[in-house]
CSV table of C-alpha atoms in Angstrom, one decimal:
chain,number,residue,atom,x,y,z
A,2,MET,CA,0.0,0.0,0.0
A,3,LYS,CA,1.2,3.5,-0.8
A,4,PHE,CA,0.0,7.0,0.2
A,5,PHE,CA,-0.1,10.0,-2.1
A,6,GLU,CA,1.3,13.1,-0.5
A,7,PRO,CA,1.0,12.0,3.2
A,8,LEU,CA,0.6,14.8,5.7
A,9,ASN,CA,3.9,16.6,6.5
A,10,ILE,CA,3.7,19.6,8.8
A,11,LEU,CA,7.1,20.7,7.6
A,12,LYS,CA,5.7,21.1,4.0
A,13,PRO,CA,2.5,23.2,4.4
A,14,TRP,CA,2.4,23.8,0.7
A,15,THR,CA,1.5,20.2,0.2
A,16,PHE,CA,-1.6,20.2,2.5
A,17,ASN,CA,-4.0,20.7,-0.3
A,18,ASN,CA,-2.4,18.5,-2.9
A,19,ARG,CA,-4.9,15.7,-2.7
A,20,LEU,CA,-5.4,12.6,-4.9
A,21,HIS,CA,-9.2,12.3,-5.6
A,22,ASP,CA,-9.2,9.8,-8.5
A,23,LYS,CA,-11.2,6.7,-8.0
A,24,PHE,CA,-11.0,3.8,-10.5
A,25,ILE,CA,-10.6,0.0,-10.5
A,26,VAL,CA,-9.2,-2.0,-13.5
A,27,VAL,CA,-10.0,-5.7,-13.5
A,28,ASP,CA,-8.3,-8.3,-15.7
A,29,ASP,CA,-7.6,-5.8,-18.5
A,30,THR,CA,-11.3,-6.0,-19.3
A,31,TYR,CA,-13.4,-4.0,-16.8
A,32,LEU,CA,-12.9,-0.4,-15.7
A,33,LEU,CA,-15.1,0.9,-12.8
A,34,LEU,CA,-14.8,4.6,-12.1
A,35,GLY,CA,-16.8,7.4,-10.5
A,36,GLY,CA,-17.2,9.6,-7.5
A,37,ARG,CA,-18.0,7.0,-4.8
A,38,ASN,CA,-15.7,6.9,-1.7
A,39,ILE,CA,-15.4,3.8,0.5
A,40,GLY,CA,-17.6,4.2,3.6
A,41,ASP,CA,-20.9,3.0,5.1
A,42,LYS,CA,-22.9,6.0,3.8
A,43,TYR,CA,-22.1,5.0,0.3
A,44,PHE,CA,-23.2,1.4,0.5
A,45,LEU,CA,-24.9,0.0,3.6
A,46,GLU,CA,-28.6,0.1,4.3
A,47,SER,CA,-27.8,0.0,8.0
A,48,TYR,CA,-26.2,3.4,7.8
A,49,SER,CA,-28.4,5.9,9.7
A,50,GLY,CA,-27.0,9.1,8.3
A,51,GLN,CA,-27.7,10.9,5.0
A,52,PHE,CA,-26.7,8.8,2.0
A,53,VAL,CA,-24.5,10.1,-0.8
A,54,GLU,CA,-25.7,9.2,-4.3
A,55,ASP,CA,-22.7,9.0,-6.5
A,56,ARG,CA,-22.5,7.8,-10.1
A,57,ASP,CA,-20.4,4.8,-11.1
A,58,VAL,CA,-19.4,4.1,-14.7
A,59,LEU,CA,-18.5,0.7,-16.0
A,60,ILE,CA,-16.4,0.5,-19.2
A,61,LEU,CA,-16.0,-2.9,-20.8
A,62,ASN,CA,-13.0,-3.7,-23.1
A,63,THR,CA,-14.1,-6.3,-25.6
A,64,ASN,CA,-10.6,-6.9,-26.8
A,65,SER,CA,-8.4,-7.4,-23.7
A,66,ASP,CA,-5.5,-8.6,-25.9
A,67,ASN,CA,-5.1,-5.2,-27.4
A,68,LEU,CA,-5.0,-2.6,-24.6
A,69,GLU,CA,-3.5,0.0,-26.9
A,70,GLU,CA,-6.9,0.5,-28.5
A,71,SER,CA,-8.8,0.8,-25.2
A,72,VAL,CA,-8.9,3.5,-22.6
A,73,LEU,CA,-8.1,0.8,-20.0
A,74,GLY,CA,-4.5,0.9,-21.2
A,75,GLU,CA,-4.5,4.6,-20.5
A,76,PHE,CA,-5.8,4.1,-17.0
A,77,ILE,CA,-3.2,1.3,-16.3
A,78,ASP,CA,-0.4,3.7,-17.5
A,79,TYR,CA,-1.9,6.5,-15.3
A,80,PHE,CA,-2.0,4.2,-12.3
A,81,ASP,CA,1.7,3.2,-12.9
A,82,HIS,CA,2.5,6.9,-13.1
A,83,LEU,CA,0.9,7.6,-9.8
A,84,TRP,CA,2.3,4.5,-8.1
A,85,SER,CA,5.9,5.4,-9.0
A,86,HIS,CA,5.5,9.2,-8.5
A,87,ASP,CA,7.8,11.1,-6.2
A,88,TYR,CA,4.7,12.2,-4.2
A,89,THR,CA,3.7,8.6,-3.5
A,90,VAL,CA,5.2,7.0,-0.3
A,91,GLU,CA,5.1,3.4,0.8
A,92,ARG,CA,4.6,3.1,4.5
A,93,HIS,CA,5.1,0.1,6.7
A,94,THR,CA,3.4,0.8,10.0
A,95,THR,CA,2.2,-1.3,12.9
A,96,ILE,CA,-1.2,-0.7,14.6
A,97,SER,CA,-2.1,-0.9,18.2
A,98,LYS,CA,-3.8,-4.0,19.7
A,99,TYR,CA,-7.0,-2.0,20.2
A,100,ARG,CA,-7.1,-0.9,16.6
A,101,GLN,CA,-6.5,-4.4,15.5
A,102,MET,CA,-9.3,-5.7,17.7
A,103,ARG,CA,-11.7,-3.0,16.3
A,104,ALA,CA,-10.7,-4.0,12.8
A,105,ASP,CA,-11.3,-7.7,13.5
A,106,GLU,CA,-14.7,-6.9,14.9
A,107,ARG,CA,-15.6,-4.7,12.0
A,108,GLN,CA,-14.5,-7.4,9.6
A,109,GLN,CA,-16.8,-9.9,11.3
A,110,GLU,CA,-19.7,-7.5,11.2
A,111,LEU,CA,-19.2,-7.0,7.4
A,112,SER,CA,-18.9,-10.7,6.9
A,113,GLU,CA,-22.3,-11.2,8.6
A,114,ILE,CA,-23.8,-8.5,6.5
A,115,LEU,CA,-22.4,-10.1,3.3
A,116,LYS,CA,-23.7,-13.5,4.3
A,117,LYS,CA,-27.1,-12.2,5.0
A,118,SER,CA,-27.2,-10.2,1.7
A,119,ARG,CA,-26.2,-13.3,-0.3
A,120,GLY,CA,-29.2,-15.2,1.2
A,121,GLU,CA,-31.8,-12.4,0.8
A,122,HIS,CA,-30.6,-10.9,-2.5
A,123,PRO,CA,-28.7,-13.6,-4.5
A,124,THR,CA,-29.1,-11.9,-7.9
A,125,PRO,CA,-26.4,-9.2,-7.5
A,126,PHE,CA,-23.9,-11.9,-6.5
A,127,ASN,CA,-24.5,-13.7,-9.8
A,128,ASN,CA,-21.0,-13.9,-11.4
A,129,HIS,CA,-22.4,-14.7,-14.8
A,130,PHE,CA,-23.8,-11.3,-16.0
A,131,ASP,CA,-23.5,-10.7,-19.7
A,132,TRP,CA,-22.0,-7.3,-19.2
A,133,GLU,CA,-21.6,-6.7,-23.0
A,134,SER,CA,-25.4,-6.9,-23.5
A,135,LEU,CA,-25.9,-4.5,-20.6
A,136,THR,CA,-23.5,-1.8,-21.9
A,137,LEU,CA,-23.7,0.6,-24.9
A,138,PRO,CA,-21.1,0.7,-27.6
A,139,THR,CA,-18.9,3.9,-27.8
A,140,ASN,CA,-16.8,5.2,-30.6
A,141,LYS,CA,-14.1,6.4,-28.3
A,142,VAL,CA,-13.4,6.9,-24.5
A,143,SER,CA,-10.4,9.0,-23.5
A,144,LEU,CA,-8.7,9.6,-20.2
A,145,ILE,CA,-7.8,13.3,-19.6
A,146,SER,CA,-6.0,14.4,-16.5
A,147,ASN,CA,-4.2,17.4,-15.2
A,148,PRO,CA,-0.5,17.2,-14.5
A,149,VAL,CA,0.4,15.7,-11.1
A,150,VAL,CA,2.1,18.7,-9.7
A,151,ARG,CA,1.8,20.8,-6.5
A,152,LEU,CA,0.3,24.3,-6.2
A,153,ASN,CA,-1.2,25.7,-9.4
A,154,LYS,CA,-1.8,23.1,-12.1
A,155,PRO,CA,-2.0,23.8,-15.8
A,156,PRO,CA,-5.7,23.5,-16.7
A,157,ALA,CA,-5.3,20.6,-19.1
A,158,ILE,CA,-8.9,19.3,-18.5
A,159,LEU,CA,-10.4,22.7,-18.9
A,160,ALA,CA,-8.5,23.3,-22.1
A,161,GLU,CA,-9.8,20.0,-23.5
A,162,ILE,CA,-13.4,20.9,-22.5
A,163,VAL,CA,-13.1,24.3,-24.2
A,164,ALA,CA,-11.8,22.6,-27.4
A,165,LEU,CA,-14.7,20.1,-27.4
A,166,ALA,CA,-17.3,22.9,-26.7
A,167,GLU,CA,-16.0,25.0,-29.6
A,168,GLN,CA,-16.0,22.0,-32.0
A,169,ALA,CA,-19.4,20.6,-31.0
A,170,GLN,CA,-22.2,21.1,-33.6
A,171,GLU,CA,-25.3,19.6,-31.9
A,172,SER,CA,-24.9,19.1,-28.2
A,173,LEU,CA,-22.3,18.7,-25.4
A,174,LEU,CA,-23.1,17.2,-22.0
A,175,PHE,CA,-20.8,17.8,-19.0
A,176,GLN,CA,-21.3,15.7,-15.9
A,177,SER,CA,-19.2,16.3,-12.7
A,178,PRO,CA,-19.8,15.8,-9.0
A,179,TYR,CA,-19.0,19.4,-8.5
A,180,ILE,CA,-18.8,22.3,-10.9
A,181,ILE,CA,-17.0,25.2,-9.4
A,182,THR,CA,-16.7,28.3,-11.6
A,183,ASP,CA,-15.3,31.8,-11.4
A,184,ARG,CA,-16.8,34.8,-13.2
A,185,HIS,CA,-14.6,34.2,-16.3
A,186,THR,CA,-16.0,30.7,-16.7
A,187,VAL,CA,-19.5,31.9,-16.2
A,188,SER,CA,-19.1,34.6,-18.8
A,189,TYR,CA,-17.6,32.1,-21.2
A,190,LEU,CA,-20.5,29.7,-20.7
A,191,GLN,CA,-23.0,32.5,-21.4
A,192,GLU,CA,-21.6,33.1,-24.9
A,193,GLU,CA,-23.5,32.1,-28.0
A,194,TRP,CA,-22.8,28.5,-28.9
A,195,SER,CA,-23.6,26.6,-32.1
A,196,ALA,CA,-24.4,23.5,-29.9
A,197,ASP,CA,-26.6,23.0,-26.9
A,198,LEU,CA,-24.5,22.8,-23.7
A,199,TYR,CA,-25.8,20.8,-20.7
A,200,LEU,CA,-24.2,20.7,-17.3
A,201,LEU,CA,-25.3,17.9,-14.8
A,202,THR,CA,-24.0,18.1,-11.2
A,203,ASN,CA,-24.9,17.3,-7.6
A,204,SER,CA,-27.3,19.3,-5.4
A,205,THR,CA,-28.3,18.9,-1.8
A,206,TYR,CA,-30.8,16.3,-2.9
A,207,SER,CA,-28.1,13.9,-3.8
A,208,SER,CA,-25.2,14.9,-1.6
A,209,PRO,CA,-24.9,16.3,1.9
A,210,ASN,CA,-21.6,18.0,1.0
A,211,PHE,CA,-22.9,21.5,1.1
A,212,PHE,CA,-19.6,23.3,1.0
A,213,ALA,CA,-18.4,21.4,-2.1
A,214,ILE,CA,-21.7,22.1,-3.9
A,215,ALA,CA,-21.6,25.7,-2.9
A,216,GLY,CA,-18.1,26.0,-4.5
């Protein structure tokens, strides 16, 4: 296990340099990505607080022998880049007996929940889904990311979005967990476009993260 930019009080300029990417690549065939974190409020019915409704996207590579033609190859290269980056640190730590005991108890609780779910809802645990029949074909899926640097980052993603917006002829749909704009971006979006622009994002109905939604 490695940690990206672990907290270092001697380097305050790194405090806000967070890694927020979330994706899983399975057998060079499946790519699952989205905004969902790991926590009870994202998954468990027994969670008593306010749920967070995040979008997950499944991308299926129908030719796992040729990763060069699939976005999965781009994600694998991106992961390798993050894994070997200077900001990524491998840590070997020991935990206290109390924390180990709490972890063991929690593991047992989750095992019981899993066992109960398998008995009451067997369908989601069916390992024989025909995922190809449940997905839609695409002409192209691309990975776009900003440079992995500290402090101000060159807006590579924004530049790509602007290029797509100016080339679009019919419609362009943006979907993001949070859309935070300044007055220049708002002014830019209010210009006349040859295509219809649609922005889809969260609100307080789907996420309790008010401060992120407020920008």
